[in-house]
Amino acid sequence: MADAITSRAEDYSQWYLDVVLNAKLADYSPVRGSMIIRPNGYALWENMQRGLDGMFKETGHENAYFPLFIPESFMAKEAEHVEGFAKECAVVTHSRLMVGENGQGLMPDPASKLEENLIVRPTSETIIWNTYAKWIQSWRDLPILINQWANVVRWEMRTRLFLRTMEFLWQEGHTAHATEAEAMEETLKILDIYTTFAQDYMAMPVIRGVKTASERFAGAVETFCIEALMQDGKALQAGTSHFLGQNFAKAFDCTFQNQNNELEYAWATSWGVSTRLIGGLVMTHSDDQGLILPPRLATKQAVIIPIYRKDDEKTAVMEVAERMVRELKDAGVGVHLDARESQRPGWKFNEYEVQGVPLRLALGPRDVKNEKVELARRDTREKEIVPQAGLAERVTRTLDEIQQGLFDRALAFRQEMTTPVDSYDAFQEVLEEKGGFVLAHWDGTAETEARIKDETKATIRCIPLEAEAASLSADEPGEDLLTGKPSSGRVVFARAY
Amino acid sequence: MADAITSRAEDYSQWYLDVVLNAKLADYSPVRGSMIIRPNGYALWENMQRGLDGMFKETGHENAYFPLFIPESFMAKEAEHVEGFAKECAVVTHSRLMVGENGQGLMPDPASKLEENLIVRPTSETIIWNTYAKWIQSWRDLPILINQWANVVRWEMRTRLFLRTMEFLWQEGHTAHATEAEAMEETLKILDIYTTFAQDYMAMPVIRGVKTASERFAGAVETFCIEALMQDGKALQAGTSHFLGQNFAKAFDCTFQNQNNELEYAWATSWGVSTRLIGGLVMTHSDDQGLILPPRLATKQAVIIPIYRKDDEKTAVMEVAERMVRELKDAGVGVHLDARESQRPGWKFNEYEVQGVPLRLALGPRDVKNEKVELARRDTREKEIVPQAGLAERVTRTLDEIQQGLFDRALAFRQEMTTPVDSYDAFQEVLEEKGGFVLAHWDGTAETEARIKDETKATIRCIPLEAEAASLSADEPGEDLLTGKPSSGRVVFARAY
């Protein structure tokens, strides 16, 4: 099976697709650009949802559900939003099919043409702010802290499983506040949640920063983001949190009576992460043998594979295996005993390796006799024979070590791949020969940013937040690479997904 | 607030909408026929999902996600399915908007017209069986037990919040099996899960049965269902589980090598329940004061409302209230302390009554002094002063009583409203004057069924399963109401939502 996976060295892009397909995370769909999320991939998404949803709810957010369809006219209401989202989207024009004119196949019934076309949501600011305008009258109605888990559609030309698909799953938070300060606080609170999730659950280190004007969300005043680094040295935007100011409140006339009885526009935020995170997870940790999952996101954290030939061996092995399942379950380990007889142990070893299960326990007749079991770590591929006594404690500790080890390895890689440069020559050389994050001074103009992007395909991933900049030693003043104009600190450049 | 709710006696249909809107379960959307599920409604859906999803997973099912869009040509592949689903659906014809010809507004860019139109899924059998044909080669690949939580769209003309909306949320299970017996067993296993969910979680008694041919799902060999009775005497189909035979496997050429090395078509089931259940829940239990929630589906099972005027009273009351929260949380009760000072206690009493919170605890200075608290049940509206000591045990027990009490009340109502009749005159009289389930003999022909539907608007809700028929005393032979032809047992007629 691992033969089916191209090595990273040979073709990184093909390696990624091979891992996704062979680990059965996703499959292609008959509709170009759409994907099928298979049970292994969806279980990962469910675990991601559980982690994020818990943090959203702890901070006072509630889930709701807004309609899939948005009236065409709504898309035009917020000027920048039109530019950003009205372009590539799925347009519903008819509400009925009929048998085709030649008596074969189906076609839209011309009589069912809609009075106003409907857009399949690419994001939901417009329909939500149209609703908030109805719900918000007084400061007493604020804040509104709503999130939704939903599918969205953006008509992408070049798609790649999880990383860029026409339809994807995500969460989108949309909050309304009485003051600018409160909305900004919310924006940053969510950035914290995303950071915690990326680092503590996904074991994926991220840089926190703010986007330049040209990389901002269409309709936002400021876009904050977390940026991760993939193993091929390209950046991945992993989550964004937008401070929308009063732009959408003004577009949809959403005012409220404040405590001084004055009419004011509400302040807004929106924020989202998507199934794209699954692509980021794959590209952060996996290897040429397949997927590697951090234990906190793995439904199957440990798999037990019984090995036997004769019936009496089977009885002895299965008895111990089942006892181990109980012990591990009691200790809170997500353990799976694969007792299928339709597949051989070697096939199973390979299967769970490709699927990234963090720990494999193999148990044969000799292990039973010696009261031992073989423990194999997916991340380091180390094997060890350990006593059955104290197994739960040993497994729990090893899972913690794997979780931490994956983060440490990814952080070390990112540090090695983060390069400060002070000349445009060095900048181009690093991008070509090493990749990764390049820390460079920038004069703050869109012109310089555009020229660099044009000439090198590198974009400004973010202007790092203060503490972040300090930790990257990117906070000292300097001069722009191209123009020599003053800069107060380095920004983070990279080629990106 | 309760004044905003029309009484059931005055206008049942308006009462339903008033409850849904005032309990903030849902709101109208700018797109006709679509709805906004508000946080109170969505929390209910999340609790329903949790209950069902747990049972699906315990029985070996996994979640996955298939695309929203289905190629137009797929809809035509299964003959009956075309008839049932290809008619009223949302058709995507373009992938881009452009500024309108007069420079204003937006319109589909003619250059973006799709080569093949896409249908927004009304249900996913076609795209899933197209995929299964790829995944299934051998008996070793079977069974496939997949469920998905998703949104679907059916273009409905007459919509009503939750009960019938253009877009709704649901789960749809799609399984593939090696044998007919196994697929039938799966179909019935799911019917059991739906029954357990309806009765034990929703406290909504249901009749289990099989649909007549004319009421079958488009493409099914047999459709099994659970049918509930609403307070106005109309039936609600609450869930369906379909045995699909080999129809979809044949339409999408899904064959597998069986254990004798012969090529066979796979056997299929599909099954679903939707946000319609929320409408059913409202109409089963609620009263003229608003929503009544069964404790097992309520996120807020008990709400504590502190009452005080002076600061020293506040200190004393809040201290006890917070202690009560800790005690109740430790006992696993979903408790909410509403400490807002922007609203008065009376307003809160009303708010939680309308929203159906099962238990209200009111705590004032006198209660603190007496070490008591006022307990009010939403279902019976009974109030009682109880000791603070042993509160958790008392609350837990009362919640159990409410859960059981709601079921008992609904079951008694259904029994009262289930009438056996032996003449067509009596049949019509019961339908007109009493409503409810009418148990009558039927000759098994589509003609008789159609004539009865035409003349009385009553449909055969189901042919009750054996045990069900016995418990309804509907299993004795008799003669058809209209034709006098023999019948082996009574079937369940009703007017329905």
Tab-separated table of C-alpha atoms in Angstrom, chain B residues 202-428:
chain	number	residue	atom	x	y	z
B	202	MET	CA	-38.725	13.438	22.423
B	203	ALA	CA	-41.380	11.844	24.672
B	204	MET	CA	-43.429	11.482	21.483
B	205	PRO	CA	-45.273	8.170	21.056
B	206	VAL	CA	-45.166	6.751	17.535
B	207	ILE	CA	-46.819	4.013	15.519
B	208	ARG	CA	-44.399	1.881	13.496
B	209	GLY	CA	-45.463	0.617	10.164
B	210	VAL	CA	-44.884	0.210	6.480
B	211	LYS	CA	-46.064	2.609	3.783
B	212	THR	CA	-48.410	1.619	0.994
B	213	ALA	CA	-46.934	1.558	-2.519
B	214	SER	CA	-48.282	5.003	-3.322
B	215	GLU	CA	-46.705	6.577	-0.235
B	216	ARG	CA	-43.336	4.888	-0.712
B	217	PHE	CA	-40.061	6.769	-1.168
B	218	ALA	CA	-39.249	7.190	-4.864
B	219	GLY	CA	-36.960	4.271	-5.670
B	220	ALA	CA	-37.669	2.148	-2.570
B	221	VAL	CA	-38.976	-1.407	-2.455
B	222	GLU	CA	-40.442	-0.850	1.011
B	223	THR	CA	-40.646	2.285	3.147
B	224	PHE	CA	-40.974	1.873	6.905
B	225	CYS	CA	-42.008	4.832	9.026
B	226	ILE	CA	-42.848	6.157	12.432
B	227	GLU	CA	-46.019	8.216	12.648
B	228	ALA	CA	-46.856	10.609	15.459
B	229	LEU	CA	-50.092	12.386	16.331
B	230	MET	CA	-50.190	16.132	16.831
B	231	GLN	CA	-52.517	17.937	19.257
B	232	ASP	CA	-54.861	19.008	16.468
B	233	GLY	CA	-55.474	15.393	15.524
B	234	LYS	CA	-53.305	15.423	12.400
B	235	ALA	CA	-50.557	12.891	11.821
B	236	LEU	CA	-46.898	13.702	11.288
B	237	GLN	CA	-44.504	11.358	9.532
B	238	ALA	CA	-41.520	11.605	11.864
B	239	GLY	CA	-38.946	9.373	10.227
B	240	THR	CA	-38.569	6.890	7.382
B	241	SER	CA	-36.301	3.917	6.757
B	242	HIS	CA	-36.212	2.543	3.233
B	243	PHE	CA	-35.324	-0.878	1.942
B	244	LEU	CA	-34.120	-0.034	-1.571
B	245	GLY	CA	-33.479	-3.555	-2.833
B	246	GLN	CA	-31.007	-3.469	-5.719
B	247	ASN	CA	-32.634	-0.526	-7.507
B	248	PHE	CA	-29.837	1.983	-7.023
B	249	ALA	CA	-27.089	-0.603	-7.397
B	250	LYS	CA	-28.561	-1.459	-10.792
B	251	ALA	CA	-29.011	2.183	-11.811
B	252	PHE	CA	-25.362	2.926	-10.971
B	253	ASP	CA	-23.952	-0.485	-11.875
B	254	CYS	CA	-22.666	-1.300	-8.420
B	255	THR	CA	-21.670	-4.959	-8.357
B	256	PHE	CA	-19.410	-6.994	-6.096
B	257	GLN	CA	-17.770	-10.406	-6.113
B	258	ASN	CA	-19.523	-12.551	-3.527
B	259	GLN	CA	-17.894	-15.342	-1.486
B	260	ASN	CA	-18.636	-17.799	-4.313
B	261	ASN	CA	-16.823	-15.524	-6.789
B	262	GLU	CA	-20.057	-14.540	-8.495
B	263	LEU	CA	-20.877	-10.972	-9.490
B	264	GLU	CA	-23.923	-9.585	-7.671
B	265	TYR	CA	-25.624	-6.218	-7.265
B	266	ALA	CA	-25.343	-4.735	-3.773
B	267	TRP	CA	-28.411	-4.340	-1.550
B	268	ALA	CA	-29.258	-0.907	-0.236
B	269	THR	CA	-31.046	1.003	2.508
B	270	SER	CA	-31.511	4.700	3.143
B	271	TRP	CA	-33.106	6.464	6.089
B	272	GLY	CA	-33.563	9.946	7.443
B	273	VAL	CA	-35.025	12.295	9.980
B	274	SER	CA	-34.950	16.056	9.701
B	275	THR	CA	-35.456	19.370	11.473
B	276	ARG	CA	-39.131	18.615	10.897
B	277	LEU	CA	-38.868	16.722	14.185
B	278	ILE	CA	-38.603	20.096	15.927
B	279	GLY	CA	-42.020	20.992	14.536
B	280	GLY	CA	-43.321	17.654	15.783
B	281	LEU	CA	-41.874	18.273	19.230
B	282	VAL	CA	-43.554	21.675	19.449
B	283	MET	CA	-46.921	20.310	18.373
B	284	THR	CA	-46.797	17.282	20.670
B	285	HIS	CA	-46.175	19.015	23.995
B	286	SER	CA	-46.541	22.778	23.928
B	287	ASP	CA	-49.439	24.787	25.329
B	288	ASP	CA	-51.016	28.229	25.043
B	289	GLN	CA	-48.213	29.712	27.157
B	290	GLY	CA	-45.529	28.589	24.699
B	291	LEU	CA	-43.011	25.839	24.242
B	292	ILE	CA	-42.693	22.804	26.522
B	293	LEU	CA	-39.437	20.894	26.200
B	294	PRO	CA	-38.762	17.352	27.369
B	295	PRO	CA	-35.777	17.532	29.765
B	296	ARG	CA	-33.662	15.116	27.706
B	297	LEU	CA	-33.590	17.548	24.806
B	298	ALA	CA	-33.349	20.784	26.791
B	299	THR	CA	-29.933	22.427	27.054
B	300	LYS	CA	-31.300	24.547	29.881
B	301	GLN	CA	-33.124	21.979	31.991
B	302	ALA	CA	-33.470	24.261	34.992
B	303	VAL	CA	-33.087	28.004	35.272
B	304	ILE	CA	-32.395	29.844	38.518
B	305	ILE	CA	-33.812	33.345	38.835
B	306	PRO	CA	-32.442	35.401	41.732
B	307	ILE	CA	-34.780	37.993	43.277
B	308	TYR	CA	-33.567	40.911	45.399
B	309	ARG	CA	-33.867	44.660	45.866
B	310	LYS	CA	-31.070	45.823	48.140
B	311	ASP	CA	-27.355	45.140	47.888
B	312	ASP	CA	-27.185	43.010	51.031
B	313	GLU	CA	-30.070	40.909	49.729
B	314	LYS	CA	-28.227	40.492	46.462
B	315	THR	CA	-25.096	39.232	48.217
B	316	ALA	CA	-27.047	36.671	50.229
B	317	VAL	CA	-29.209	35.510	47.300
B	318	MET	CA	-26.362	35.240	44.798
B	319	GLU	CA	-24.230	33.261	47.205
B	320	VAL	CA	-26.931	30.624	47.601
B	321	ALA	CA	-27.802	30.715	43.885
B	322	GLU	CA	-24.206	30.052	42.933
B	323	ARG	CA	-23.961	27.196	45.402
B	324	MET	CA	-27.124	25.706	43.888
B	325	VAL	CA	-25.590	25.973	40.405
B	326	ARG	CA	-22.538	24.019	41.542
B	327	GLU	CA	-24.641	21.330	43.220
B	328	LEU	CA	-26.901	20.926	40.218
B	329	LYS	CA	-24.027	20.902	37.724
B	330	ASP	CA	-22.288	18.231	39.771
B	331	ALA	CA	-25.470	16.175	39.552
B	332	GLY	CA	-25.405	16.506	35.757
B	333	VAL	CA	-28.288	18.978	35.490
B	334	GLY	CA	-28.155	21.539	32.658
B	335	VAL	CA	-28.653	24.546	34.914
B	336	HIS	CA	-28.534	28.226	33.975
B	337	LEU	CA	-28.352	31.095	36.449
B	338	ASP	CA	-29.858	34.209	34.895
B	339	ALA	CA	-28.104	36.965	36.844
B	340	ARG	CA	-28.776	39.728	34.288
B	341	GLU	CA	-29.695	43.018	35.901
B	342	SER	CA	-30.945	44.520	32.651
B	343	GLN	CA	-34.169	42.505	32.980
B	344	ARG	CA	-36.602	42.108	35.887
B	345	PRO	CA	-37.503	38.728	37.435
B	346	GLY	CA	-41.067	38.854	36.090
B	347	TRP	CA	-39.774	39.328	32.555
B	348	LYS	CA	-37.463	36.347	33.041
B	349	PHE	CA	-40.271	34.139	34.408
B	350	ASN	CA	-42.236	34.825	31.273
B	351	GLU	CA	-39.234	34.418	28.945
B	352	TYR	CA	-38.357	30.936	30.210
B	353	GLU	CA	-41.988	29.882	30.242
B	354	VAL	CA	-42.351	30.801	26.569
B	355	GLN	CA	-39.055	29.072	25.796
B	356	GLY	CA	-40.167	25.877	27.503
B	357	VAL	CA	-37.448	25.438	30.130
B	358	PRO	CA	-38.648	22.398	32.146
B	359	LEU	CA	-37.926	23.735	35.659
B	360	ARG	CA	-37.748	27.236	37.073
B	361	LEU	CA	-36.151	27.904	40.464
B	362	ALA	CA	-36.869	31.295	42.013
B	363	LEU	CA	-34.786	32.395	44.981
B	364	GLY	CA	-35.503	35.498	47.089
B	365	PRO	CA	-34.283	36.828	50.477
B	366	ARG	CA	-37.038	35.030	52.382
B	367	ASP	CA	-36.131	31.719	50.712
B	368	VAL	CA	-32.520	32.260	51.720
B	369	LYS	CA	-33.563	32.841	55.323
B	370	ASN	CA	-35.805	29.761	55.333
B	371	GLU	CA	-33.283	27.649	53.393
B	372	LYS	CA	-35.955	27.026	50.779
B	373	VAL	CA	-36.399	27.647	47.065
B	374	GLU	CA	-39.449	27.867	44.801
B	375	LEU	CA	-39.644	25.134	42.187
B	376	ALA	CA	-42.012	25.601	39.212
B	377	ARG	CA	-42.681	22.893	36.632
B	378	ARG	CA	-43.267	24.058	33.087
B	379	ASP	CA	-45.336	21.022	32.073
B	380	THR	CA	-47.962	21.157	34.829
B	381	ARG	CA	-47.279	24.776	35.857
B	382	GLU	CA	-47.267	23.581	39.483
B	383	LYS	CA	-45.256	25.549	42.009
B	384	GLU	CA	-43.843	24.285	45.270
B	385	ILE	CA	-41.537	25.610	47.989
B	386	VAL	CA	-38.885	22.973	48.655
B	387	PRO	CA	-35.889	22.745	51.021
B	388	GLN	CA	-32.486	23.678	49.643
B	389	ALA	CA	-31.110	20.565	51.292
B	390	GLY	CA	-31.263	17.650	48.845
B	391	LEU	CA	-32.110	19.983	45.968
B	392	ALA	CA	-30.041	18.143	43.349
B	393	GLU	CA	-31.786	14.874	44.081
B	394	ARG	CA	-35.174	16.595	44.002
B	395	VAL	CA	-34.455	18.364	40.715
B	396	THR	CA	-33.128	15.221	39.028
B	397	ARG	CA	-36.168	13.262	40.116
B	398	THR	CA	-38.555	15.987	38.976
B	399	LEU	CA	-36.875	16.166	35.566
B	400	ASP	CA	-37.369	12.415	35.199
B	401	GLU	CA	-41.012	12.822	36.190
B	402	ILE	CA	-41.482	15.541	33.602
B	403	GLN	CA	-39.897	13.427	30.876
B	404	GLN	CA	-42.149	10.479	31.708
B	405	GLY	CA	-45.183	12.686	32.325
B	406	LEU	CA	-44.942	14.274	28.885
B	407	PHE	CA	-44.777	10.876	27.218
B	408	ASP	CA	-47.686	9.537	29.265
B	409	ARG	CA	-49.825	12.566	28.484
B	410	ALA	CA	-49.078	12.323	24.759
B	411	LEU	CA	-49.747	8.593	24.743
B	412	ALA	CA	-53.061	8.999	26.555
B	413	PHE	CA	-54.035	11.652	24.017
B	414	ARG	CA	-53.129	9.401	21.132
B	415	GLN	CA	-55.077	6.496	22.591
B	416	GLU	CA	-58.109	8.700	23.046
B	417	MET	CA	-57.669	9.924	19.484
B	418	THR	CA	-57.282	6.497	17.882
B	419	THR	CA	-60.633	5.214	16.673
B	420	PRO	CA	-61.512	1.923	15.012
B	421	VAL	CA	-64.363	2.297	12.508
B	422	ASP	CA	-66.250	-0.190	10.391
B	423	SER	CA	-68.246	1.930	7.979
B	424	TYR	CA	-67.369	4.665	5.555
B	425	ASP	CA	-69.931	6.961	7.188
B	426	ALA	CA	-68.317	6.500	10.581
B	427	PHE	CA	-64.919	6.976	8.952
B	428	GLN	CA	-65.908	10.341	7.504
